[in-house]
PDB file of C-alpha atoms and ligand atoms in Angstrom:
ATOM      1  CA  MET A 994      10.774  48.125   8.973  1.00  0.00           C
ATOM      2  CA  GLN A 995      14.016  49.672   8.650  1.00  0.00           C
ATOM      3  CA  ALA A 996      16.029  49.290   5.399  1.00  0.00           C
ATOM      4  CA  ALA A 997      18.968  47.545   7.075  1.00  0.00           C
ATOM      5  CA  ASP A 998      15.127  45.163   7.413  1.00  0.00           C
ATOM      6  CA  SER A 999      14.605  44.950   4.165  1.00  0.00           C
ATOM      7  CA  ALA A1000      17.489  43.804   2.871  1.00  0.00           C
ATOM      8  CA  ARG A1001      18.437  41.567   5.347  1.00  0.00           C
ATOM      9  CA  ALA A1002      14.445  40.101   3.940  1.00  0.00           C
ATOM     10  CA  ASP A1003      15.936  40.125   0.293  1.00  0.00           C
ATOM     11  CA  GLU A1004      18.422  38.549   1.023  1.00  0.00           C
ATOM     12  CA  GLY A1005      16.985  35.911   2.758  1.00  0.00           C
ATOM     13  CA  ALA A1006      14.141  35.725  -0.068  1.00  0.00           C
ATOM     14  CA  ALA A1007      17.097  34.916  -2.201  1.00  0.00           C
ATOM     15  CA  LEU A1008      18.206  31.987  -0.442  1.00  0.00           C
ATOM     16  CA  LEU A1009      15.095  30.789  -0.320  1.00  0.00           C
ATOM     17  CA  ALA A1010      14.125  30.762  -3.843  1.00  0.00           C
ATOM     18  CA  ALA A1011      17.365  29.160  -4.627  1.00  0.00           C
ATOM     19  CA  ALA A1012      16.809  26.304  -1.910  1.00  0.00           C
ATOM     20  CA  ARG A1013      13.073  25.806  -3.359  1.00  0.00           C
ATOM     21  CA  THR A1014      14.124  25.622  -6.987  1.00  0.00           C
ATOM     22  CA  VAL A1015      17.291  23.027  -6.295  1.00  0.00           C
ATOM     23  CA  ARG A1016      15.116  21.692  -4.208  1.00  0.00           C
ATOM     24  CA  GLU A1017      12.475  20.570  -7.279  1.00  0.00           C
ATOM     25  CA  ARG A1018      15.803  18.569  -8.119  1.00  0.00           C
ATOM     26  CA  ALA A1019      16.167  16.513  -6.126  1.00  0.00           C
ATOM     27  CA  HIS A1020      16.717  12.865  -5.625  1.00  0.00           C
ATOM     28  CA  ALA A1021      15.137  11.437  -2.865  1.00  0.00           C
ATOM     29  CA  PRO A1022      13.092   7.962  -4.944  1.00  0.00           C
ATOM     30  CA  TYR A1023      14.216   6.124  -1.228  1.00  0.00           C
ATOM     31  CA  SER A1024      13.078   8.683   1.687  1.00  0.00           C
ATOM     32  CA  ARG A1025      10.944  10.843  -0.360  1.00  0.00           C
ATOM     33  CA  PHE A1026      11.989  13.722   2.189  1.00  0.00           C
ATOM     34  CA  ARG A1027      13.183  16.653  -1.078  1.00  0.00           C
ATOM     35  CA  VAL A1028      16.287  18.773   0.435  1.00  0.00           C
ATOM     36  CA  GLY A1029      17.374  21.917  -1.170  1.00  0.00           C
ATOM     37  CA  ALA A1030      20.062  24.211   0.169  1.00  0.00           C
ATOM     38  CA  ALA A1031      20.771  27.476  -0.716  1.00  0.00           C
ATOM     39  CA  LEU A1032      24.480  29.372   1.492  1.00  0.00           C
ATOM     40  CA  ARG A1033      25.393  33.144   0.499  1.00  0.00           C
ATOM     41  CA  ASP A1034      29.468  33.023   0.016  1.00  0.00           C
ATOM     42  CA  GLU A1035      32.057  35.731   1.008  1.00  0.00           C
ATOM     43  CA  HIS A1036      31.517  37.230  -2.267  1.00  0.00           C
ATOM     44  CA  GLY A1037      27.988  37.326  -1.766  1.00  0.00           C
ATOM     45  CA  ALA A1038      27.502  34.366  -4.632  1.00  0.00           C
ATOM     46  CA  ILE A1039      24.607  31.752  -3.900  1.00  0.00           C
ATOM     47  CA  HIS A1040      25.575  28.187  -4.336  1.00  0.00           C
ATOM     48  CA  ALA A1041      22.596  25.642  -4.195  1.00  0.00           C
ATOM     49  CA  GLY A1042      22.349  22.628  -3.932  1.00  0.00           C
ATOM     50  CA  CYS A1043      20.095  19.096  -2.984  1.00  0.00           C
ATOM     51  CA  ASN A1044      19.994  15.948  -1.097  1.00  0.00           C
ATOM     52  CA  VAL A1045      20.943  12.888  -3.533  1.00  0.00           C
ATOM     53  CA  GLU A1046      20.156   9.634  -2.895  1.00  0.00           C
ATOM     54  CA  ASN A1047      21.453   6.327  -3.730  1.00  0.00           C
ATOM     55  CA  ALA A1048      20.474   2.186  -3.910  1.00  0.00           C
ATOM     56  CA  ALA A1049      23.413   1.427  -1.720  1.00  0.00           C
ATOM     57  CA  TYR A1050      21.216   3.967   1.499  1.00  0.00           C
ATOM     58  CA  PRO A1051      24.363   5.365   2.591  1.00  0.00           C
ATOM     59  CA  VAL A1052      26.290   6.057  -0.113  1.00  0.00           C
ATOM     60  CA  GLY A1053      23.753   9.197  -0.045  1.00  0.00           C
ATOM     61  CA  THR A1054      24.623  13.158  -0.418  1.00  0.00           C
ATOM     62  CA  CYS A1055      22.949  15.548   1.407  1.00  0.00           C
ATOM     63  CA  ALA A1056      22.269  18.663  -0.067  1.00  0.00           C
ATOM     64  CA  GLU A1057      23.915  20.349   2.725  1.00  0.00           C
ATOM     65  CA  ALA A1058      26.968  18.856   0.310  1.00  0.00           C
ATOM     66  CA  GLY A1059      25.976  19.956  -2.560  1.00  0.00           C
ATOM     67  CA  ALA A1060      26.089  23.263  -1.941  1.00  0.00           C
ATOM     68  CA  ILE A1061      28.903  23.516  -0.320  1.00  0.00           C
ATOM     69  CA  ALA A1062      30.827  21.625  -3.040  1.00  0.00           C
ATOM     70  CA  ALA A1063      29.151  24.217  -5.349  1.00  0.00           C
ATOM     71  CA  MET A1064      30.955  26.402  -3.350  1.00  0.00           C
ATOM     72  CA  VAL A1065      34.614  25.481  -3.061  1.00  0.00           C
ATOM     73  CA  ALA A1066      34.289  24.218  -6.720  1.00  0.00           C
ATOM     74  CA  ALA A1067      33.029  28.032  -7.839  1.00  0.00           C
ATOM     75  CA  GLY A1068      35.884  29.710  -5.499  1.00  0.00           C
ATOM     76  CA  GLY A1069      34.146  30.280  -2.566  1.00  0.00           C
ATOM     77  CA  ARG A1070      36.413  29.598   1.392  1.00  0.00           C
ATOM     78  CA  ARG A1071      33.142  30.936   3.639  1.00  0.00           C
ATOM     79  CA  ILE A1072      29.588  31.075   4.372  1.00  0.00           C
ATOM     80  CA  THR A1073      28.331  33.655   5.618  1.00  0.00           C
ATOM     81  CA  GLU A1074      24.581  32.531   5.450  1.00  0.00           C
ATOM     82  CA  ILE A1075      23.334  29.157   4.852  1.00  0.00           C
ATOM     83  CA  LEU A1076      19.534  27.962   4.578  1.00  0.00           C
ATOM     84  CA  VAL A1077      18.187  24.625   4.345  1.00  0.00           C
ATOM     85  CA  CYS A1078      14.901  23.702   2.770  1.00  0.00           C
ATOM     86  CA  GLY A1079      12.274  20.683   3.398  1.00  0.00           C
ATOM     87  CA  ASP A1080       8.701  19.870   4.121  1.00  0.00           C
ATOM     88  CA  GLY A1081       7.625  18.242   7.033  1.00  0.00           C
ATOM     89  CA  ALA A1082       5.657  18.708  10.800  1.00  0.00           C
ATOM     90  CA  GLY A1083       9.112  20.012  12.457  1.00  0.00           C
ATOM     91  CA  LEU A1084      11.571  22.079  12.284  1.00  0.00           C
ATOM     92  CA  VAL A1085      14.175  21.011   9.116  1.00  0.00           C
ATOM     93  CA  THR A1086      18.136  21.466  10.951  1.00  0.00           C
ATOM     94  CA  PRO A1087      21.246  19.707   8.798  1.00  0.00           C
ATOM     95  CA  CYS A1088      22.336  16.499  10.505  1.00  0.00           C
ATOM     96  CA  GLY A1089      24.834  16.325  12.478  1.00  0.00           C
ATOM     97  CA  ALA A1090      27.564  15.843   9.156  1.00  0.00           C
ATOM     98  CA  CYS A1091      25.860  18.728   7.863  1.00  0.00           C
ATOM     99  CA  ARG A1092      26.023  20.445  10.908  1.00  0.00           C
ATOM    100  CA  GLN A1093      30.175  19.773  10.359  1.00  0.00           C
ATOM    101  CA  ARG A1094      30.389  19.998   7.276  1.00  0.00           C
ATOM    102  CA  ILE A1095      29.437  24.142   7.371  1.00  0.00           C
ATOM    103  CA  ARG A1096      32.110  24.754  10.627  1.00  0.00           C
ATOM    104  CA  GLU A1097      34.178  23.928   8.199  1.00  0.00           C
ATOM    105  CA  PHE A1098      33.883  27.023   5.875  1.00  0.00           C
ATOM    106  CA  ALA A1099      31.391  29.307   9.030  1.00  0.00           C
ATOM    107  CA  ARG A1100      31.719  30.757  12.866  1.00  0.00           C
ATOM    108  CA  PRO A1101      30.088  30.458  15.452  1.00  0.00           C
ATOM    109  CA  ASP A1102      28.388  33.323  14.519  1.00  0.00           C
ATOM    110  CA  THR A1103      27.054  32.706  10.422  1.00  0.00           C
ATOM    111  CA  PRO A1104      23.223  32.545  10.023  1.00  0.00           C
ATOM    112  CA  ILE A1105      21.886  29.093   9.605  1.00  0.00           C
ATOM    113  CA  HIS A1106      17.305  29.659   8.794  1.00  0.00           C
ATOM    114  CA  ALA A1107      15.765  25.919   8.943  1.00  0.00           C
ATOM    115  CA  ALA A1108      12.813  26.758   6.216  1.00  0.00           C
ATOM    116  CA  THR A1109       9.734  25.291   4.307  1.00  0.00           C
ATOM    117  CA  PRO A1110       9.425  25.747   0.887  1.00  0.00           C
ATOM    118  CA  ASP A1111       7.193  28.725   2.048  1.00  0.00           C
ATOM    119  CA  ARG A1112       9.239  30.137   4.403  1.00  0.00           C
ATOM    120  CA  ILE A1113      11.586  30.652   6.808  1.00  0.00           C
ATOM    121  CA  ALA A1114      10.601  29.500  10.018  1.00  0.00           C
ATOM    122  CA  LYS A1115      13.595  29.146  12.109  1.00  0.00           C
ATOM    123  CA  THR A1116      16.766  30.979  11.881  1.00  0.00           C
ATOM    124  CA  PHE A1117      19.533  29.751  14.365  1.00  0.00           C
ATOM    125  CA  THR A1118      23.494  30.466  14.758  1.00  0.00           C
ATOM    126  CA  LEU A1119      26.280  27.934  14.243  1.00  0.00           C
ATOM    127  CA  GLY A1120      27.400  28.033  17.395  1.00  0.00           C
ATOM    128  CA  GLU A1121      23.420  27.242  18.844  1.00  0.00           C
ATOM    129  CA  LEU A1122      24.071  24.083  16.524  1.00  0.00           C
ATOM    130  CA  LEU A1123      27.151  23.657  17.373  1.00  0.00           C
ATOM    131  CA  PRO A1124      28.144  24.069  20.374  1.00  0.00           C
ATOM    132  CA  ASP A1125      32.395  23.936  21.878  1.00  0.00           C
ATOM    133  CA  SER A1126      32.972  22.662  17.619  1.00  0.00           C
ATOM    134  CA  PHE A1127      36.315  21.328  16.274  1.00  0.00           C
ATOM    135  CA  GLY A1128      37.238  23.124  13.357  1.00  0.00           C
ATOM    136  CA  PRO A1129      40.262  23.987  11.370  1.00  0.00           C
ATOM    137  CA  GLU A1130      41.215  25.858  14.076  1.00  0.00           C
ATOM    138  CA  THR A1131      41.904  23.433  16.912  1.00  0.00           C
ATOM    139  CA  LEU A1132      44.154  22.270  14.408  1.00  0.00           C
ATOM    140  CA  THR A1133      46.651  24.854  14.071  1.00  0.00           C
TER     141      THR A1133
HETATM  142  N1  THU B 158      18.860  15.360   3.871  1.00  0.00           N
HETATM  143  C1  THU B 158      19.004  16.774   3.593  1.00  0.00           C
HETATM  144  O1  THU B 158      19.756  17.016   2.271  1.00  0.00           O
HETATM  145  N2  THU B 158      19.545  17.050   4.922  1.00  0.00           N
HETATM  146  C2  THU B 158      19.770  17.666   6.116  1.00  0.00           C
HETATM  147  O2  THU B 158      20.858  18.045   7.009  1.00  0.00           O
HETATM  148  C3  THU B 158      18.603  16.099   7.030  1.00  0.00           C
HETATM  149  C4  THU B 158      18.367  15.742   5.540  1.00  0.00           C
HETATM  150  C5  THU B 158      18.112  14.068   3.892  1.00  0.00           C
HETATM  151  C6  THU B 158      19.369  12.619   3.355  1.00  0.00           C
HETATM  152  C7  THU B 158      18.041  11.751   3.134  1.00  0.00           C
HETATM  153  O3  THU B 158      18.331  12.501   1.847  1.00  0.00           O
HETATM  154  C8  THU B 158      16.766  12.561   3.265  1.00  0.00           C
HETATM  155  O4  THU B 158      17.451  14.205   4.069  1.00  0.00           O
HETATM  156  C9  THU B 158      16.005  11.922   4.732  1.00  0.00           C
HETATM  157  O5  THU B 158      17.087  11.965   5.932  1.00  0.00           O
END
């Protein structure tokens, strides 16, 4: 493995570890589908969040929303990489609303990893998951 590949693998492993840990703390008594998200900001710091459901179902929040809120609260303003971790038969990719939430702080080439608790299953770019999107520049 080349040095750059190895560094990328380490970075992916750190995001996966953070998402796996926070996923254990998810509050998902209704769906029983626990999700963890971890992102890296422009300073290299990792921020994580889990889904927090509510008895009033629509009020529940996604893991990505928690991770983004943690980043903003810590002073980060750019997502350089994000990973979503869930367990199930299919790939766990960000829902439509979360793709737009990520869009606010990321670029079309920002990697989005879909992971199980064990491994990164597939990596997309934001542009692949949300093409021709509406973002902050649209308003300027
Ligand atoms: N969920 C997330 O946390 N992120 C996503 O991108 C997809 C869905 C959560 C919301 C809800 O608590 C559970 O997964 C089932 O939809």
